[in-house]
mmCIF file of C-alpha atoms and ligand atoms in Angstrom:
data_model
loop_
_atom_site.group_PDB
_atom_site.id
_atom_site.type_symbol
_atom_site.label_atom_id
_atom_site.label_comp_id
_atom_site.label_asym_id
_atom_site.label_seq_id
_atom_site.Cartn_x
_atom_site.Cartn_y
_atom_site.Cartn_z
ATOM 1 C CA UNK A 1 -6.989 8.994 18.195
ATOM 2 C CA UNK A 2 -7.807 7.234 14.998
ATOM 3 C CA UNK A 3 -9.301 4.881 13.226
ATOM 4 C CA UNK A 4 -12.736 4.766 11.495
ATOM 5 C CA UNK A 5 -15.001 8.107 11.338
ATOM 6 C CA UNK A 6 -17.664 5.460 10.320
ATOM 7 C CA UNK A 7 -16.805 2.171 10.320
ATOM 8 C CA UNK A 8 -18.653 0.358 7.632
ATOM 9 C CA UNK A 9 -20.285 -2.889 7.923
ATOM 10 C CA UNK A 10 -19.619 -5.968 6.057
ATOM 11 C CA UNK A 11 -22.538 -7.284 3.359
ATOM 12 C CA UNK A 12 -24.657 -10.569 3.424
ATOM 13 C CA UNK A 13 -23.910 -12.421 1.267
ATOM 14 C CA UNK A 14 -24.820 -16.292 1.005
ATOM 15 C CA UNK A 15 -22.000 -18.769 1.144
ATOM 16 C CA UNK A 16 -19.717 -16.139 2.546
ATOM 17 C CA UNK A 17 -18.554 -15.406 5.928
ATOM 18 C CA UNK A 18 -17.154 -11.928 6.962
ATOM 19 C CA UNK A 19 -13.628 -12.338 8.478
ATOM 20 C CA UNK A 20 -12.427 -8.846 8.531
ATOM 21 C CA UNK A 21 -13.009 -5.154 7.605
ATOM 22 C CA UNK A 22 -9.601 -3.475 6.814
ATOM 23 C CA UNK A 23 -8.643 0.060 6.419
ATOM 24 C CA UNK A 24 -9.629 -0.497 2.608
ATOM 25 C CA UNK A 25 -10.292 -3.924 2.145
ATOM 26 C CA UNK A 26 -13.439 -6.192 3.000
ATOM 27 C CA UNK A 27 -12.091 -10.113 3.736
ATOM 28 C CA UNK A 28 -14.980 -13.124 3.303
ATOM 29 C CA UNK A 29 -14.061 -16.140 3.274
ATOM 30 C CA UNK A 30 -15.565 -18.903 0.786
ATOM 31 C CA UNK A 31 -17.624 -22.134 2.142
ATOM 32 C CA UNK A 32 -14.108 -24.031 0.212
ATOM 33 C CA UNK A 33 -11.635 -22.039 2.457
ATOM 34 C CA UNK A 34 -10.709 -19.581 0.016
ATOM 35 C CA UNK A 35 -10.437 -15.864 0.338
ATOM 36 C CA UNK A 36 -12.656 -13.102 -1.053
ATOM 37 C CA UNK A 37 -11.080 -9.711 -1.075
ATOM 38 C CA UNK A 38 -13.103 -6.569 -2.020
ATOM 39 C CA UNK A 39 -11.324 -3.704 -2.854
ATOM 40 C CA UNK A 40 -13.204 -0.671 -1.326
ATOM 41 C CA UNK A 41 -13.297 3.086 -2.197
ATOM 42 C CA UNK A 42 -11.968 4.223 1.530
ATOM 43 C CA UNK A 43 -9.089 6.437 1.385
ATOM 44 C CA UNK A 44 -7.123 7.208 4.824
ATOM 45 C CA UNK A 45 -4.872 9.446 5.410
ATOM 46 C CA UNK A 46 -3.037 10.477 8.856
ATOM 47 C CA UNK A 47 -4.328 7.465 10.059
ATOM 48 C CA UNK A 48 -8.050 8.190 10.005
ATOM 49 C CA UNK A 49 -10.091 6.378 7.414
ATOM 50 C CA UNK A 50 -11.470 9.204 6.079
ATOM 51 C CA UNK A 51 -15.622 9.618 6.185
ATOM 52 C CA UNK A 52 -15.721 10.327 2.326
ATOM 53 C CA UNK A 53 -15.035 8.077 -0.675
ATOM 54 C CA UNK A 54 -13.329 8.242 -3.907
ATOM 55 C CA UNK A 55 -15.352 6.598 -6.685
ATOM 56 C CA UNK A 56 -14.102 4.426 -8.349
ATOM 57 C CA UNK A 57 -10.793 4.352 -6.447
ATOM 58 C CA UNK A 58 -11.627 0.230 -5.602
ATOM 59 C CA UNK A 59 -11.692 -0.776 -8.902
ATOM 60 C CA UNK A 60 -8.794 1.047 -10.372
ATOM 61 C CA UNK A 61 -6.579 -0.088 -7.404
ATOM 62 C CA UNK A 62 -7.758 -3.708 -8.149
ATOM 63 C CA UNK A 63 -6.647 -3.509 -12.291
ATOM 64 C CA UNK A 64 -3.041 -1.804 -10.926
ATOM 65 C CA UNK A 65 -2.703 -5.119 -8.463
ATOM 66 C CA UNK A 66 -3.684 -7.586 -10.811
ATOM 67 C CA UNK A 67 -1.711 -5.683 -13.699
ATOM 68 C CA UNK A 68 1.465 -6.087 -11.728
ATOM 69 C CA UNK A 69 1.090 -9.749 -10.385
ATOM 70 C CA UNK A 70 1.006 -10.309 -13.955
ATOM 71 C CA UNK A 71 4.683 -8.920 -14.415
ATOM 72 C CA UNK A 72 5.841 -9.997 -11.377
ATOM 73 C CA UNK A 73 5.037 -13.591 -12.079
ATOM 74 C CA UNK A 74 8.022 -15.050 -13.186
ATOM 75 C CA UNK A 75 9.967 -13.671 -10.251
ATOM 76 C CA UNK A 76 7.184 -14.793 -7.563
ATOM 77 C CA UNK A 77 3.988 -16.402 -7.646
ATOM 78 C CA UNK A 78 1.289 -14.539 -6.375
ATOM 79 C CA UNK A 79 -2.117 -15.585 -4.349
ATOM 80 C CA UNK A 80 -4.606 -14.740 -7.081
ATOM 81 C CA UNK A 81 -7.155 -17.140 -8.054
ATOM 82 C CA UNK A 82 -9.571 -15.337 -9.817
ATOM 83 C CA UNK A 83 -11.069 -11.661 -10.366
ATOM 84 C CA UNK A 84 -14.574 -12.870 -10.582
ATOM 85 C CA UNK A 85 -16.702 -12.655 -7.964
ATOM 86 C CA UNK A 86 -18.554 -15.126 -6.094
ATOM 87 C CA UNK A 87 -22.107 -16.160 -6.923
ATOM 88 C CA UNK A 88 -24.965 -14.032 -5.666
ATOM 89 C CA UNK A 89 -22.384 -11.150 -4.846
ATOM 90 C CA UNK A 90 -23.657 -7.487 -4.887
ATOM 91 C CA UNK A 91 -23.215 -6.454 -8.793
ATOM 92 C CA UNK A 92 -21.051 -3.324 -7.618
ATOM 93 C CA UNK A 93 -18.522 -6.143 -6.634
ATOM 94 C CA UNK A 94 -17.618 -6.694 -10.006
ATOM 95 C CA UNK A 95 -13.657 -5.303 -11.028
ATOM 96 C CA UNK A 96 -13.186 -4.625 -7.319
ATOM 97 C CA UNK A 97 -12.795 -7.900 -5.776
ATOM 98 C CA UNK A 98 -10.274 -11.142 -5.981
ATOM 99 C CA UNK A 99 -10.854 -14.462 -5.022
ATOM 100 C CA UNK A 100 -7.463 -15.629 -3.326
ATOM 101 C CA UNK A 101 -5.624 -18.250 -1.551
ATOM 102 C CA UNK A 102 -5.966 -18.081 1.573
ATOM 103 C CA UNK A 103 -1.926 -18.066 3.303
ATOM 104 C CA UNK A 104 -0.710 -18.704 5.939
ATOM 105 C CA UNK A 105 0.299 -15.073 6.518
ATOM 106 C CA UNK A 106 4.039 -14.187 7.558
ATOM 107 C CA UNK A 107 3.581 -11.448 10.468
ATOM 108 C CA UNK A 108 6.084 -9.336 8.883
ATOM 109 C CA UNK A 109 5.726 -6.210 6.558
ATOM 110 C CA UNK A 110 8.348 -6.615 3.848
ATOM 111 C CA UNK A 111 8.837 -2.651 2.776
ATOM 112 C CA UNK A 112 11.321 -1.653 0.336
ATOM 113 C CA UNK A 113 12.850 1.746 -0.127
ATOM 114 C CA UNK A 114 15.018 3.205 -2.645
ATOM 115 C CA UNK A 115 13.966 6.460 -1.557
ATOM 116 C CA UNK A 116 14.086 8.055 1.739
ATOM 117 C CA UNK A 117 10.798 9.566 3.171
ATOM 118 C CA UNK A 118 8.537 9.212 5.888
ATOM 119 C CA UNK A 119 9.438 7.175 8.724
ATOM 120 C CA UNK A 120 12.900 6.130 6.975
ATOM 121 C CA UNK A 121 13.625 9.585 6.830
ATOM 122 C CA UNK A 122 12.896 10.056 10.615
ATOM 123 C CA UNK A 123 14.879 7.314 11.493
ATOM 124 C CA UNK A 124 17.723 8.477 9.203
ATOM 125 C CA UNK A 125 18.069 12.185 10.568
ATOM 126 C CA UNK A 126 18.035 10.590 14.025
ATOM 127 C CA UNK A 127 20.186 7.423 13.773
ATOM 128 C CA UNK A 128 22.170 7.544 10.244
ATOM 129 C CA UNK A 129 20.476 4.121 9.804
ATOM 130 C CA UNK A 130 17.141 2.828 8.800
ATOM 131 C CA UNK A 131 15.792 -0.735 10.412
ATOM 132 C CA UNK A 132 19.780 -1.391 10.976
ATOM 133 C CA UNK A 133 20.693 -0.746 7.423
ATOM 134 C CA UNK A 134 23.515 2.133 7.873
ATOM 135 C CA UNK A 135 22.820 5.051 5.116
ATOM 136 C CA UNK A 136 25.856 6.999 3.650
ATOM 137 C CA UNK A 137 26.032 11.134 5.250
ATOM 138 C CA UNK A 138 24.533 13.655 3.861
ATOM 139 C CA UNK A 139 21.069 12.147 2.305
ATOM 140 C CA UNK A 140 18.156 14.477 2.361
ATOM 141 C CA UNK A 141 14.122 13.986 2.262
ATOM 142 C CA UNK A 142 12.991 12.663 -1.178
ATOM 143 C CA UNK A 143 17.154 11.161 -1.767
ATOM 144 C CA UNK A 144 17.392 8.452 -3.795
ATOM 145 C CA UNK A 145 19.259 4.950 -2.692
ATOM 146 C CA UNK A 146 21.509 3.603 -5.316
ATOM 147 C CA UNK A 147 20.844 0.356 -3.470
ATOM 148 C CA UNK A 148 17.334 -0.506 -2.278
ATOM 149 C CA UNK A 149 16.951 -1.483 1.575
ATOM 150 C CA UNK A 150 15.107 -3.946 3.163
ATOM 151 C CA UNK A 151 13.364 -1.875 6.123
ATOM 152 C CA UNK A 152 10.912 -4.547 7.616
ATOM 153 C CA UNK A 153 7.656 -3.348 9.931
ATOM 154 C CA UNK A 154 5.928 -5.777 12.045
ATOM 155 C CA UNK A 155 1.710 -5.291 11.365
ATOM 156 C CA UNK A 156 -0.239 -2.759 13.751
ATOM 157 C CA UNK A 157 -3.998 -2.897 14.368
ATOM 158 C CA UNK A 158 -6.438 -0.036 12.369
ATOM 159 C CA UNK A 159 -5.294 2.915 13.241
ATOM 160 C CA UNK A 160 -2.204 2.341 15.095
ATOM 161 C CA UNK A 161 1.601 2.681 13.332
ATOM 162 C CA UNK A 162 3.491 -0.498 12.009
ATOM 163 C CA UNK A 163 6.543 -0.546 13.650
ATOM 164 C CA UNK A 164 10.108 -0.045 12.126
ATOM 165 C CA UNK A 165 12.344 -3.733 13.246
ATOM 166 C CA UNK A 166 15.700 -4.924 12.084
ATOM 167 C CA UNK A 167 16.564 -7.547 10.012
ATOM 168 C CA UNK A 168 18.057 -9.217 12.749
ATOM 169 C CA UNK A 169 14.187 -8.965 14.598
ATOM 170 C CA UNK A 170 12.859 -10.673 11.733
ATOM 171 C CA UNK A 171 15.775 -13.342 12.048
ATOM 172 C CA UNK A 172 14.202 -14.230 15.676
ATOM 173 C CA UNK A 173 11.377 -14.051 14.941
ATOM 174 C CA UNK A 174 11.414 -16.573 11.540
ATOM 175 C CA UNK A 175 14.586 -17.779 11.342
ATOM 176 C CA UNK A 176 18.139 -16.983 9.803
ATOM 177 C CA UNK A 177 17.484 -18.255 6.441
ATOM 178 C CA UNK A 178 13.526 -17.170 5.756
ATOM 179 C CA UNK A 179 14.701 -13.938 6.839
ATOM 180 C CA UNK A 180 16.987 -13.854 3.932
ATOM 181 C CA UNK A 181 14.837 -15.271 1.783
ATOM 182 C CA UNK A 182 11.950 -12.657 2.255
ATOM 183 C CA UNK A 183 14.593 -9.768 2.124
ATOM 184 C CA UNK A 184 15.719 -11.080 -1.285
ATOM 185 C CA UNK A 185 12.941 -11.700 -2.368
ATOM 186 C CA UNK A 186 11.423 -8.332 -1.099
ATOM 187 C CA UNK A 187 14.523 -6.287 -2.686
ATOM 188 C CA UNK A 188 14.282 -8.473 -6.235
ATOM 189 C CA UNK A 189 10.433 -7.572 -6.422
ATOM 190 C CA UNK A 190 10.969 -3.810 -5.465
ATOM 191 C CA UNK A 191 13.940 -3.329 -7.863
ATOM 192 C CA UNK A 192 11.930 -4.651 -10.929
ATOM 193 C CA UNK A 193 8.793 -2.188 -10.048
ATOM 194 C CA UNK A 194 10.646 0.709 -9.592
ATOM 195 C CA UNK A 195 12.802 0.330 -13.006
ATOM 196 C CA UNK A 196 9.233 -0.597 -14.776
ATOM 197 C CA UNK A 197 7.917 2.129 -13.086
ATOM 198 C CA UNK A 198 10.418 5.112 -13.658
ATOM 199 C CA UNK A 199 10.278 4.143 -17.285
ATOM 200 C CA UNK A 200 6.957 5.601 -16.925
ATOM 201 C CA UNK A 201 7.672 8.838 -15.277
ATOM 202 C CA UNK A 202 6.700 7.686 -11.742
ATOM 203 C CA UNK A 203 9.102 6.777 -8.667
ATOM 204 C CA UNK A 204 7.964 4.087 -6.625
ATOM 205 C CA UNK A 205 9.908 5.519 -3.788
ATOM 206 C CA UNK A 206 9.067 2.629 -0.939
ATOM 207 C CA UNK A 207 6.700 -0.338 -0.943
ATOM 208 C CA UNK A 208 5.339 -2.790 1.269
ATOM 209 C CA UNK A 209 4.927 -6.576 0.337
ATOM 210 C CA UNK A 210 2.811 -8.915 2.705
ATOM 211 C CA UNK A 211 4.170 -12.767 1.802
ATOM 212 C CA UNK A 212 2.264 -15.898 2.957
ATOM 213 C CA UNK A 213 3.140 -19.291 2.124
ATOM 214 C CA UNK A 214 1.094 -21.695 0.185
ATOM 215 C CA UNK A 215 0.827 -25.826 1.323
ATOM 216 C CA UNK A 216 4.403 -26.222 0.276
ATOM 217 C CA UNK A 217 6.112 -24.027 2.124
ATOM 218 C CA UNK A 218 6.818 -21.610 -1.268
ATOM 219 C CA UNK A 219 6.660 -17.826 -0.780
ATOM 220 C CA UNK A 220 3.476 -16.258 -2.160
ATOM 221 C CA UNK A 221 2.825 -12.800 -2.992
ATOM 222 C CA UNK A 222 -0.448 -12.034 -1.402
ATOM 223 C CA UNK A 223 -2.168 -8.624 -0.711
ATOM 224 C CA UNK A 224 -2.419 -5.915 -3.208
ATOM 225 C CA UNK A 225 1.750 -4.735 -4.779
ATOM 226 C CA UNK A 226 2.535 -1.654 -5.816
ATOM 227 C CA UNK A 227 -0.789 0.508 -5.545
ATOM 228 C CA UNK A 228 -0.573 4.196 -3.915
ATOM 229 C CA UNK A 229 -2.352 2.670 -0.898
ATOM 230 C CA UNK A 230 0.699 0.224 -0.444
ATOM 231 C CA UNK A 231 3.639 2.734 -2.192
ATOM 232 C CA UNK A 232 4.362 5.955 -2.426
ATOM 233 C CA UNK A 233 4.004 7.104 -5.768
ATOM 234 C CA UNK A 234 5.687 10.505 -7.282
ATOM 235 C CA UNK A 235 5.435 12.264 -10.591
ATOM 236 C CA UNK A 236 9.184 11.793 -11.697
ATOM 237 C CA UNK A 237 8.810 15.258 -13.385
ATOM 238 C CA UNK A 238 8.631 16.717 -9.863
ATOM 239 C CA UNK A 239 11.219 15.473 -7.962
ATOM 240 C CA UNK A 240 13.663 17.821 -6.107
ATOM 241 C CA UNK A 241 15.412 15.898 -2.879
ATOM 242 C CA UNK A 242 15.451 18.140 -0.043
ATOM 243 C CA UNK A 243 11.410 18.879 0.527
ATOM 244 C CA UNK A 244 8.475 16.744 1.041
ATOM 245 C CA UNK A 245 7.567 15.112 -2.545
ATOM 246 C CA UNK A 246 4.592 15.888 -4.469
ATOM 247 C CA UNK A 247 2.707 12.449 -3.909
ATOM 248 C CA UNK A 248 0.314 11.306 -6.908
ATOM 249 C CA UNK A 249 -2.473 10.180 -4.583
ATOM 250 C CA UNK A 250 -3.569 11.507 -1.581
ATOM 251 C CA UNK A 251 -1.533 14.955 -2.015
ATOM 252 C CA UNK A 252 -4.928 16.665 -2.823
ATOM 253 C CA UNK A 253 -6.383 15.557 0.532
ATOM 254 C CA UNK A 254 -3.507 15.730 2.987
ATOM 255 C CA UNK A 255 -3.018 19.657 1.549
ATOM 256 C CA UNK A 256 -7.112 20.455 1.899
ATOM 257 C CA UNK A 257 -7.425 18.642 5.216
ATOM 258 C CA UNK A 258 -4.317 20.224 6.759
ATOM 259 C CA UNK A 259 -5.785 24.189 5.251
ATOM 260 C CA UNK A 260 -7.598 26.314 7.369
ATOM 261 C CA UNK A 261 -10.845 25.560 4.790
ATOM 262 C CA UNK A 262 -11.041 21.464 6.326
ATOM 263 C CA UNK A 263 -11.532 23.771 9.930
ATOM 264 C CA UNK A 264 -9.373 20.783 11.162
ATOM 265 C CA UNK A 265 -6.604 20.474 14.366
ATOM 266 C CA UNK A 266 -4.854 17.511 13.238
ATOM 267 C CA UNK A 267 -2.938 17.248 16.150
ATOM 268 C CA UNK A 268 -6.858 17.596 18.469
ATOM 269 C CA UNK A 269 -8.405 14.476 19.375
ATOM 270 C CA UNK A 270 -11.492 14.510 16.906
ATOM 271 C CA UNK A 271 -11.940 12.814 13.131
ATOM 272 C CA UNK A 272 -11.715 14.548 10.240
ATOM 273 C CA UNK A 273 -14.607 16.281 8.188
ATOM 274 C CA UNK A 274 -16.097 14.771 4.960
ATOM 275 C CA UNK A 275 -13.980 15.948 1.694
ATOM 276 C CA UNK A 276 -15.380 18.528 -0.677
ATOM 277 C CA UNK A 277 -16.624 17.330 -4.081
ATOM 278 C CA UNK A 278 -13.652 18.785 -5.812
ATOM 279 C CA UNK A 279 -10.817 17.200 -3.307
ATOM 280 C CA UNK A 280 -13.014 14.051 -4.256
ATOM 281 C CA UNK A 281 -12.789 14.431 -8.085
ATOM 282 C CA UNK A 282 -9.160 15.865 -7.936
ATOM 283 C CA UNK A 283 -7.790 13.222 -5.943
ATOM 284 C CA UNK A 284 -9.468 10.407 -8.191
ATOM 285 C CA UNK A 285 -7.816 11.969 -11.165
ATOM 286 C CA UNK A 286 -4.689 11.619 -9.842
ATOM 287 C CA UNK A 287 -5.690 7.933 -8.908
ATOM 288 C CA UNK A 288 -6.472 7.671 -12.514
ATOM 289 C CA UNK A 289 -3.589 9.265 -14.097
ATOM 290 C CA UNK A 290 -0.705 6.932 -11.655
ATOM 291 C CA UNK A 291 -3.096 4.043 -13.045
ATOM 292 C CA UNK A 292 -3.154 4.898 -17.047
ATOM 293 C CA UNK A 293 0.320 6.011 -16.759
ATOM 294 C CA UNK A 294 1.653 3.035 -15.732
ATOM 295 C CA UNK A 295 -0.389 0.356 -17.266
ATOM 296 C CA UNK A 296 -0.818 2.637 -20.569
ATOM 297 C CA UNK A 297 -4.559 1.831 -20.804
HETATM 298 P P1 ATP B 301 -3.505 -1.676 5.760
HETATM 299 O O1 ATP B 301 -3.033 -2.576 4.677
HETATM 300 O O2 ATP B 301 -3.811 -0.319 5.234
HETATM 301 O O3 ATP B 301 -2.607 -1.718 6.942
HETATM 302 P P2 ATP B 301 -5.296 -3.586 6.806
HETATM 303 O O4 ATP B 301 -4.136 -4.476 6.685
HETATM 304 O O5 ATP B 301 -6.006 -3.381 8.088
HETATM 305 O O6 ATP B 301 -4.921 -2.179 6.268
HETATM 306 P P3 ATP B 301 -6.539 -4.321 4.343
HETATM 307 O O7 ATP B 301 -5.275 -4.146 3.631
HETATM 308 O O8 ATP B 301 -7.691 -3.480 3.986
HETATM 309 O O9 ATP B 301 -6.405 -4.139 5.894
HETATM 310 O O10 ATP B 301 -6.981 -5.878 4.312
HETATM 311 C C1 ATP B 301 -6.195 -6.888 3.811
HETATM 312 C C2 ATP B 301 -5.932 -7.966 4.872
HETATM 313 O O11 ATP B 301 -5.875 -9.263 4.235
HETATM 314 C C3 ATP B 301 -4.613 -7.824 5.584
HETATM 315 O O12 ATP B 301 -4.794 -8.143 6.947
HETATM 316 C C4 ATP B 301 -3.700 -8.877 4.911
HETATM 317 O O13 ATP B 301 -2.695 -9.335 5.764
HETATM 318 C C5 ATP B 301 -4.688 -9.974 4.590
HETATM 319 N N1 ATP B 301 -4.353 -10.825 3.434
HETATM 320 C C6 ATP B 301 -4.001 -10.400 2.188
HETATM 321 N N2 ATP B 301 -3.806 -11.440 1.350
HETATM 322 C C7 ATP B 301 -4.037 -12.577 2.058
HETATM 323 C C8 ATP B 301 -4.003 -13.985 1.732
HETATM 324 N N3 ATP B 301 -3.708 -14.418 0.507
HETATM 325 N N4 ATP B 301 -4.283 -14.870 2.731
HETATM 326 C C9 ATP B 301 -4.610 -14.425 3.978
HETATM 327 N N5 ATP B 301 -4.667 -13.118 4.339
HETATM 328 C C10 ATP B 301 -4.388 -12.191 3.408
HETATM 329 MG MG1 MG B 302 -3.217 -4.181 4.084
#
């Protein structure tokens, strides 16, 4: 099982209509079409949204997003509109919520890696290959691809896994040429955060990009890019291939909940507990530190 411990429920708010609660994001839409998302402070991890917050987590996840749409801009164009929010929205809105364009969304999850973890790495140690993309022998957890790869997922529902497809899935499924385009694209995007990135003492070791495309048919960045919640962020000081990474995010939680103090059986069918205060404040440091590190405010 998984899922919500509490699932929240969306706000009132005049003029709006509530289209969807996500893991971390709530999605209203304007009465002109467009979309308003608010950046939450859920955290999940193992799949659970977790019954605790981090404070502030919303807001700093927002500045990352719209700090890197900023530098990705001449490569892509992104789906921002604006970061103020809409009139007679709750005032806690404020710094946590975009208005955007609203896509027409491409049912594909464009991840990047140019590090192997997670499910690459499963699929490496079982296959040699990840998402059809043959890996040279002898890689380890935490190695790092010279060359980036293009390891597409197609979108599961809350609390179920994406699922790992080939290239060639995504070619039947959009076509030959989109297929290449969003791989490119994906792999030119990646490669520029994770050289911008390492010059700041933290790996972006995989990513996922949703696309959608605007009236004209051009590829739009949409989503949130290169935040822990889409990434996997490690300290660069840390790295040693051949163990699980230290992750700068969530490593506080996944290490109390999986201790005999959390009194949980990850592997039972029941949620987790609520986080202890100092998990809470830990982990939002770290949220705070991959943030200033990276945008240098
Ligand atoms: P997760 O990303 O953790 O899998 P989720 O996808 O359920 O969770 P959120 O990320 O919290 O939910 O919500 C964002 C939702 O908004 C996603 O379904 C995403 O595809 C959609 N979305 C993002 N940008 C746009 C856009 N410009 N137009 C239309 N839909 C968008
Ligand atoms: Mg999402």
């Amino acid at each position: 099982m998984s899922g919500f411990v509490v699932k929240p429920e969306p706000v009132a708010v005049p003029g709006l209509t509530h289209l969807h609660t996500g893991k971390v994001r709530d999605l209203y839409a304007t009465a002109s079409g467009d979309l308003v998302m608010v950046a939450s402070d859920r955290v999940s991890a193992f799949d659970w949204v977790l019954p605790t917050d981090i404070p502030g987590k919303g807001r700093l996840l927002t500045r990352l997003s719209l700090w890197w749409f900023e530098r990705l801009a001449d490569l892509v164009p992104n789906h921002v509109l604006s970061d103020t929010p809409p009139p007679g929205a709750p005032a806690d809105w404020a710094g946590r919520t975009l208005i955007c364009r609203n896509l027409d969304m491409i049912p594909v999850e464009c991840v990047a890696r140019g590090y192997l973890a997670g499910s690459g790495l499963a699929e490496y140690r079982a296959s040699g290959a990840v998402c059809g993309v043959p890996l040279p022998e002898g890689l380890v957890d935490g190695s790092r691809l010279e060359t980036p790869i293009f390891t597409p997922a197609t979108k599961a529902e809350v609390g179920e896994h994406d699922e790992n497809v080939t290239f060639d899935h995504v070619a039947a499924l959009l076509g030959e040429a989109p297929a290449a385009e969003l791989r490119d694209l994906t792999l030119a995007v990646y490669s520029r955060g994770r050289a911008l990135a390492e010059e700041r003492g933290i790996l972006l070791a995989d990513t996922k990009f949703e696309f959608g495309r605007g009236p004209d048919g051009a590829l739009v960045l949409a989503d949130e890019v290169f935040t822990p919640d889409s990434s996997r962020f490690w300290p660069a000081d840390s790295w040693r291939p051949g163990r699980p990474q230290p992750s700068f995010d969530k490593q506080f939680i996944r290490d109390w909940l999986t201790s005999p103090e959390s009194g949980w059986d990850r592997a039972a069918d029941t949620p987790p507990p609520p986080l202890p205060p100092e998990v809470v404040a830990s982990t939002r440091a770290k949220y705070e530190e991959a943030v200033t590190r990276l945008t240098g405010d």
